[in-house]
Amino acid sequence: MGDQVLVSVDEMLGSGSHTNEQVLESVREMLGSGLDSNGQQITVVPSSNSVLIDQPLAIGQEFPDVDTCRRTLKEIAISLHFEIRIVKSDRSRFIAKCSKEGCPWRVHVSKCPGVPTFTIRTLHGEHTCEGVQSLHHQQASVGWVARSVESRVRDNPQYKPKEILQDIQSQHGVAVSYMQAWRGKERSMAALHGTFEEGYQLLPAYCEQIRKTNPGSIASIATGQENCFQRLFISYRAAIYGFLNACRPLLELDRVHLKGKYLGLLFCAAAVDANDTLFPLAIAVVDVESDENWMWFMSELRKLLGVNTDSMPRLTILSERSAGMVEAVETHFPNAFHGYCLRYISENFRDTFKNSKLVNIFWNAVYALTTSEFESKVSEMVDISQDVLQWFHHYNPQQWAVAFFEGLRYGHFSLGITEVLYNWALECHELPVVQMMEHIRQQVTSWSNDRRNMGMRWTSILVPSAEKRISEAIADARCYKVLRANEIEFEIVSTERTNIVDIRSRVCSCRRWQLFGVPCAHAAAALISCGQNAQLFAEPCFTVHSYRETYSQMIYPIPDRSLWNEAGEGTDGGGANVDIIIRPPKTRRPPGRPKKKVLRIESFKRPKRVVQCGRCHMLGHSQKKCSLPS
C-alpha cells in the first residue's frame, strides 16, 4: 500500500478551489473506502485543538476502547457537519447511524475477543442527506468543548468563555452556548490541574515537599471543624535569610479576596530590598478575614523571625490598619511602629471631603518634614473646612504624617504589595490552592533569579535608586555655603534657611537624611567640603552588597506531583496529620457575576495640579467657566 496521506478537512473547506459540497462528497467517498484515487491510505486530521484522528474509518480499524471510538466519531461528525445517533453502546459493542432519516451512513464497532480493543465490523460510509445546515451540533457537547480548548487553557488559564465561543465557531463552524463554554473550560481546568477539592487534599503533601526541598522553610496548615481547610502559611528559607540579613527593617501587610470556587483570602507580608523593589517574605491563605486569622498570621510571622526581632532595629510596619491588623501587630510586635499606607489614607481623605484644593494641601502636609510646616498646612485646611479636625481625630497624624511618624520608612510610604496581590488573585483565581501557591512560588523564584543576575552586574557602591538620590543631592549642594564648626558639625547656609549637619551622627536639621537613609543636599555639601565620599554615608541597606545578599539564597523547585509521597507519615510539621483528608472550607462562591474592585493608583511624588482662574483668581475653574463678567 502507498504512503499515508494527511487530509485536513477544515483546510479543504476553507480553500477556494472546491465548493463545500464537493469537498464533503470527496471526503465521504475517501472515508468509505479508506483510500484516495491513487490507492494511498487516508488519515483525517481534524481542526486544531481537537483530538487527532490517526486512522480513517475502515472495516477492521481498531480503537483502544469504546470511549476513543466515540470521541473519534464525534470529531468526524463535527468536521463533516453531520450528526450521529447512537443506536447501541455497551461493554461489547457500539452502533451509530446518521441522525437524518433515510441516510444509509452506519457504523458497527465490536469488542475483540480476549483483548480490550474494539474494531469496526460494519461500515456504510456514504451520506445521502444534506448534513447539518445550522451552526448547532448535537455532538458539540461539554466534553468535546473541554477537549477542544485544553491546549489553550493550559497555556492561558485566563481563557474566557466568550473567547471560547468565538474560537470554536471560527475553527469548527459550530455554535455552543456560553454555559457550555464555561463548563467545558471548568472540565478542562480540572483535567489539567485537578479539582479545587483535590487541591485541598494535596496540601499536607505539598507542605512536606516544601520543607524537604527547601530546608529551613516554614509550611504549615491548620484545619477547623470536620477537617475543613482553615489556614495555610508558607515562607521560604531564602526569603527569611534575605530579610534578616540584608533588608531594611520594614514590612508591608495586606490581603486580597480570592474569587475561586471556595473564595478565601490571600495574606502577605513583604519587605523592600535595597533598590526599593518588593521582597515577599510570607504568604498565607485563609478561609475568611477575621481578627482570629490576623492574630494567627502575625503569630506565625513572629515565630518566623524568632529571637532575631530582639537584635533587629525596631520594626516598621505599613498597612491599612484595619482593626484586626492593629490588634494583631500590637499583640505580637508590641515595639513595632505601625503606620498607615499613604495610598489608603489619601483615598480616605479624598473620598471624605471631595475637595481638590483640600487634597492638594493635605499632600503637602503629609510630606512636610517638620512639625511647624505640618501645622501651617493644617491651618490652611481648617480655614477651608472645620471638619478636617474631626477627621484628624479618627486618623492620628502620628500614624501617617512624615513629620510625626517615629518609624523609619526610608522613603517608602505606600503598599506596593497591593498591586502584586491583585495580580496574583486575577491570575490564579481559577486554580486549585496548590497550583495557586506553585504559581506564586514560580513567579517569586523568577524575580529572585533576575534580580540576582542584575545585582552581579552592578559595580557601584550603592544600588541605582540610591545613586540617583545621591546624584541629585550633590547637584543641589553646589548652591549652598558651608561653614565648618568643628570636625563633625557644619552649618549649611542657603537663601531659604540655615541647616545644621552632624556627619558623625548622620543627622541634618531638615530631617531628610534621617528619614530617607541617604545624605540630603545639605549633608552632601558638608561631606564634599571635607573631602568625603557622600555614597559611603548612606545606610548599609542601600548598598549593592546588601542587594546581592538579599538574593544570595535559592528557592528550589518542587518535584512533580507524581513523585510526592501523598500518604506520608506523622504530621506535616505544622501540626496537621498528612493522613487526614482535608476538606474544602465551608465558604462557597455566591451565584452571579462577582463585583470588581478598581484599584486606583495615584502619584505619591507630587500633588495634583489645581486649576486657578486667571480672572477671579479662585481655585477649581478656568476663565472659560468663570461666572464673573470679563
XYZ file of C-alpha atoms in Angstrom, residues 298-584:
287
model
C 1.145 37.684 62.877
C 1.886 34.897 65.374
C 3.413 32.789 62.581
C 5.360 35.812 61.390
C 6.719 36.363 64.887
C 7.806 32.701 65.083
C 9.462 33.049 61.677
C 11.602 35.967 62.844
C 12.195 34.303 66.220
C 14.716 35.868 68.568
C 16.083 37.981 65.723
C 13.464 40.670 66.360
C 15.210 41.448 69.649
C 18.505 42.175 67.911
C 16.988 43.910 64.862
C 16.309 47.656 64.752
C 12.724 48.464 65.708
C 10.447 47.129 63.013
C 8.266 49.455 60.935
C 5.030 48.002 59.595
C 2.828 49.629 56.943
C -0.782 48.587 56.323
C -4.345 49.859 56.067
C -4.501 49.495 59.882
C -7.801 47.620 59.966
C -8.979 46.639 63.446
C -7.774 43.035 63.098
C -4.350 44.113 61.830
C -3.823 46.703 64.583
C -4.667 44.295 67.394
C -2.508 41.506 65.921
C 0.517 43.799 65.461
C 0.185 45.226 68.971
C -0.008 41.698 70.413
C 2.923 40.067 68.597
C 5.084 43.112 67.732
C 4.423 45.496 70.620
C 7.578 47.540 69.944
C 6.974 47.976 66.200
C 5.929 51.260 64.608
C 2.651 50.628 62.766
C 1.828 53.279 60.177
C -0.817 53.861 57.535
C -0.218 53.265 53.841
C -0.359 56.746 52.294
C -2.414 55.485 49.355
C -5.127 54.294 51.722
C -5.054 57.426 53.898
C -5.128 59.803 50.915
C -8.040 57.980 49.273
C -9.940 58.098 52.538
C -9.336 61.858 52.862
C -10.294 62.499 49.239
C -13.500 60.445 49.464
C -14.451 62.159 52.729
C -14.058 65.788 51.615
C -14.227 65.646 47.789
C -12.371 68.947 47.537
C -9.371 69.111 45.211
C -7.861 72.134 46.949
C -8.039 70.382 50.331
C -6.457 67.244 48.866
C -3.614 69.336 47.444
C -2.861 70.913 50.809
C -3.250 67.540 52.516
C -0.464 66.053 50.372
C 1.783 68.978 51.297
C 1.003 68.285 54.961
C 1.763 64.563 54.528
C 5.272 65.220 53.182
C 6.095 68.122 55.491
C 9.406 67.269 57.189
C 8.973 69.402 60.297
C 6.102 69.906 62.736
C 5.963 73.651 62.024
C 5.466 73.022 58.290
C 2.772 70.445 59.062
C 0.858 72.754 61.423
C 0.986 75.536 58.850
C -0.688 73.277 56.266
C -3.276 72.128 58.809
C -4.210 75.761 59.450
C -4.772 76.259 55.716
C -7.062 73.207 55.623
C -9.022 74.313 58.699
C -9.688 77.679 57.020
C -11.441 75.763 54.229
C -13.266 73.185 56.372
C -13.508 72.785 60.147
C -14.382 69.110 59.631
C -10.686 68.422 58.982
C -10.033 68.465 62.738
C -12.650 65.761 63.288
C -11.046 63.636 60.567
C -7.644 64.074 62.257
C -9.209 62.825 65.468
C -10.024 59.487 63.771
C -6.750 59.280 61.801
C -3.931 60.317 64.096
C -1.154 62.157 62.155
C 1.437 60.246 64.210
C 0.485 57.168 62.150
C 0.918 58.708 58.690
C 2.452 62.222 58.657
C 6.185 62.270 57.880
C 6.747 64.979 60.492
C 5.307 62.855 63.327
C 5.728 59.188 62.414
C 8.508 57.736 64.570
C 9.290 54.664 62.472
C 11.893 54.621 59.696
C 10.307 54.154 56.270
C 13.419 55.188 54.278
C 11.232 56.994 51.756
C 8.823 54.057 51.371
C 5.306 55.321 52.095
C 2.751 53.159 50.279
C 1.920 49.467 49.882
C 3.455 48.127 46.699
C 2.317 44.616 47.614
C -1.318 45.588 46.950
C -0.904 45.562 43.176
C 1.069 42.311 43.288
C -1.647 40.593 45.333
C -4.376 41.753 42.968
C -2.417 40.404 40.006
C -1.919 37.059 41.745
C -5.621 36.875 42.583
C -6.570 37.573 38.944
C -4.052 35.097 37.534
C -4.775 32.287 39.988
C -8.439 32.541 40.979
C -9.364 29.599 38.732
C -6.575 27.350 40.023
C -6.769 24.946 42.990
C -4.882 26.118 46.074
C -1.761 24.002 45.448
C -1.443 25.233 41.846
C -2.023 28.799 43.039
C 0.815 28.556 45.557
C 3.037 26.959 42.921
C 2.310 29.819 40.508
C 3.285 32.324 43.211
C 6.433 30.361 44.082
C 7.488 30.239 40.428
C 6.952 33.968 39.995
C 8.885 34.827 43.166
C 11.673 32.457 42.057
C 11.817 34.167 38.668
C 12.052 37.583 40.326
C 14.850 36.368 42.594
C 16.860 34.888 39.731
C 16.513 38.012 37.584
C 17.483 40.323 40.445
C 20.385 38.098 41.488
C 21.796 38.275 37.963
C 21.187 42.020 37.769
C 22.916 42.637 41.104
C 26.003 40.743 39.979
C 26.387 43.143 37.027
C 26.460 46.288 39.208
C 29.925 47.670 40.002
C 28.979 50.719 42.091
C 28.795 51.078 45.887
C 25.074 51.870 46.016
C 22.102 50.478 44.102
C 20.799 52.616 41.194
C 17.831 54.133 43.102
C 20.114 55.341 45.942
C 22.767 56.523 43.487
C 20.147 58.671 41.780
C 19.184 60.325 45.076
C 22.843 60.981 45.934
C 23.484 62.473 42.483
C 20.507 64.811 42.854
C 21.658 65.827 46.337
C 25.208 66.567 45.090
C 23.815 68.674 42.236
C 21.687 70.721 44.668
C 24.591 71.086 47.110
C 26.553 73.340 44.762
C 24.416 76.379 45.592
C 24.947 76.102 49.383
C 27.506 77.905 51.504
C 29.272 75.640 54.005
C 30.540 76.889 57.368
C 32.514 74.340 59.378
C 32.039 74.485 63.155
C 34.338 71.538 64.001
C 35.348 68.160 62.585
C 31.841 66.751 62.564
C 29.402 69.716 62.621
C 28.653 72.012 59.701
C 26.391 74.987 59.112
C 24.791 74.958 55.653
C 23.559 78.379 54.550
C 21.073 78.907 51.725
C 18.690 81.678 50.659
C 15.790 79.829 52.310
C 17.191 78.786 55.695
C 20.234 77.530 57.574
C 20.646 73.841 58.442
C 22.976 72.093 60.876
C 24.637 68.839 59.752
C 26.387 66.299 62.008
C 28.252 63.808 59.799
C 29.181 61.504 62.702
C 25.576 61.029 63.860
C 24.351 61.291 60.252
C 21.804 63.928 61.187
C 20.600 67.049 59.382
C 18.200 69.551 60.921
C 16.000 69.277 57.801
C 15.435 65.607 58.851
C 15.673 64.271 55.290
C 18.923 62.354 55.921
C 17.404 60.519 58.888
C 14.100 59.802 57.155
C 15.396 58.588 53.779
C 18.657 56.913 54.805
C 20.838 58.677 52.209
C 22.591 62.066 52.583
C 20.409 65.056 51.726
C 21.711 68.054 49.774
C 22.856 69.782 52.992
C 24.724 66.663 54.121
C 26.245 66.249 50.647
C 27.542 69.845 50.776
C 29.141 69.219 54.177
C 30.707 65.917 53.095
C 32.092 67.330 49.843
C 33.610 70.300 51.701
C 35.709 67.964 53.871
C 36.671 65.611 51.046
C 34.366 62.722 51.946
C 32.547 60.430 49.508
C 28.831 61.021 50.091
C 27.983 57.486 48.898
C 29.792 55.975 51.873
C 27.399 57.746 54.251
C 24.235 56.067 53.013
C 22.642 53.378 55.179
C 24.067 49.854 54.591
C 20.652 48.627 53.381
C 21.153 50.693 50.179
C 24.449 49.106 49.142
C 24.957 46.693 46.265
C 26.439 44.253 48.783
C 23.147 44.192 50.718
C 21.195 43.773 47.490
C 23.289 40.761 46.497
C 22.978 39.300 49.992
C 19.185 39.643 49.826
C 19.023 37.335 46.817
C 22.008 35.130 47.639
C 19.874 32.126 48.612
C 17.974 29.965 46.125
C 14.318 28.919 46.180
C 14.454 25.305 44.997
C 11.736 23.768 42.785
C 9.051 21.368 43.991
C 9.050 17.891 42.343
C 6.225 16.808 40.080
C 3.097 15.740 41.905
C 3.529 12.139 40.743
C 6.688 11.918 42.883
C 5.091 13.126 46.102
C 4.585 10.725 48.954
C 0.952 11.649 49.467
C 0.494 9.005 52.143
C 3.279 10.464 54.294
C 3.688 9.538 57.932
C 3.208 11.623 61.058
C 2.445 15.324 60.739
C 3.229 17.942 58.114
C 5.374 19.948 60.521
C 2.555 22.378 61.206
C 0.603 20.032 63.432
C -1.641 18.566 60.721
C -1.623 14.823 60.137
C -0.831 14.138 56.488
C -3.072 11.059 56.578
C -6.120 13.231 57.311
C -8.116 14.189 54.236
C -8.566 17.960 54.260
C -11.967 19.087 53.048
C -12.721 22.429 51.369
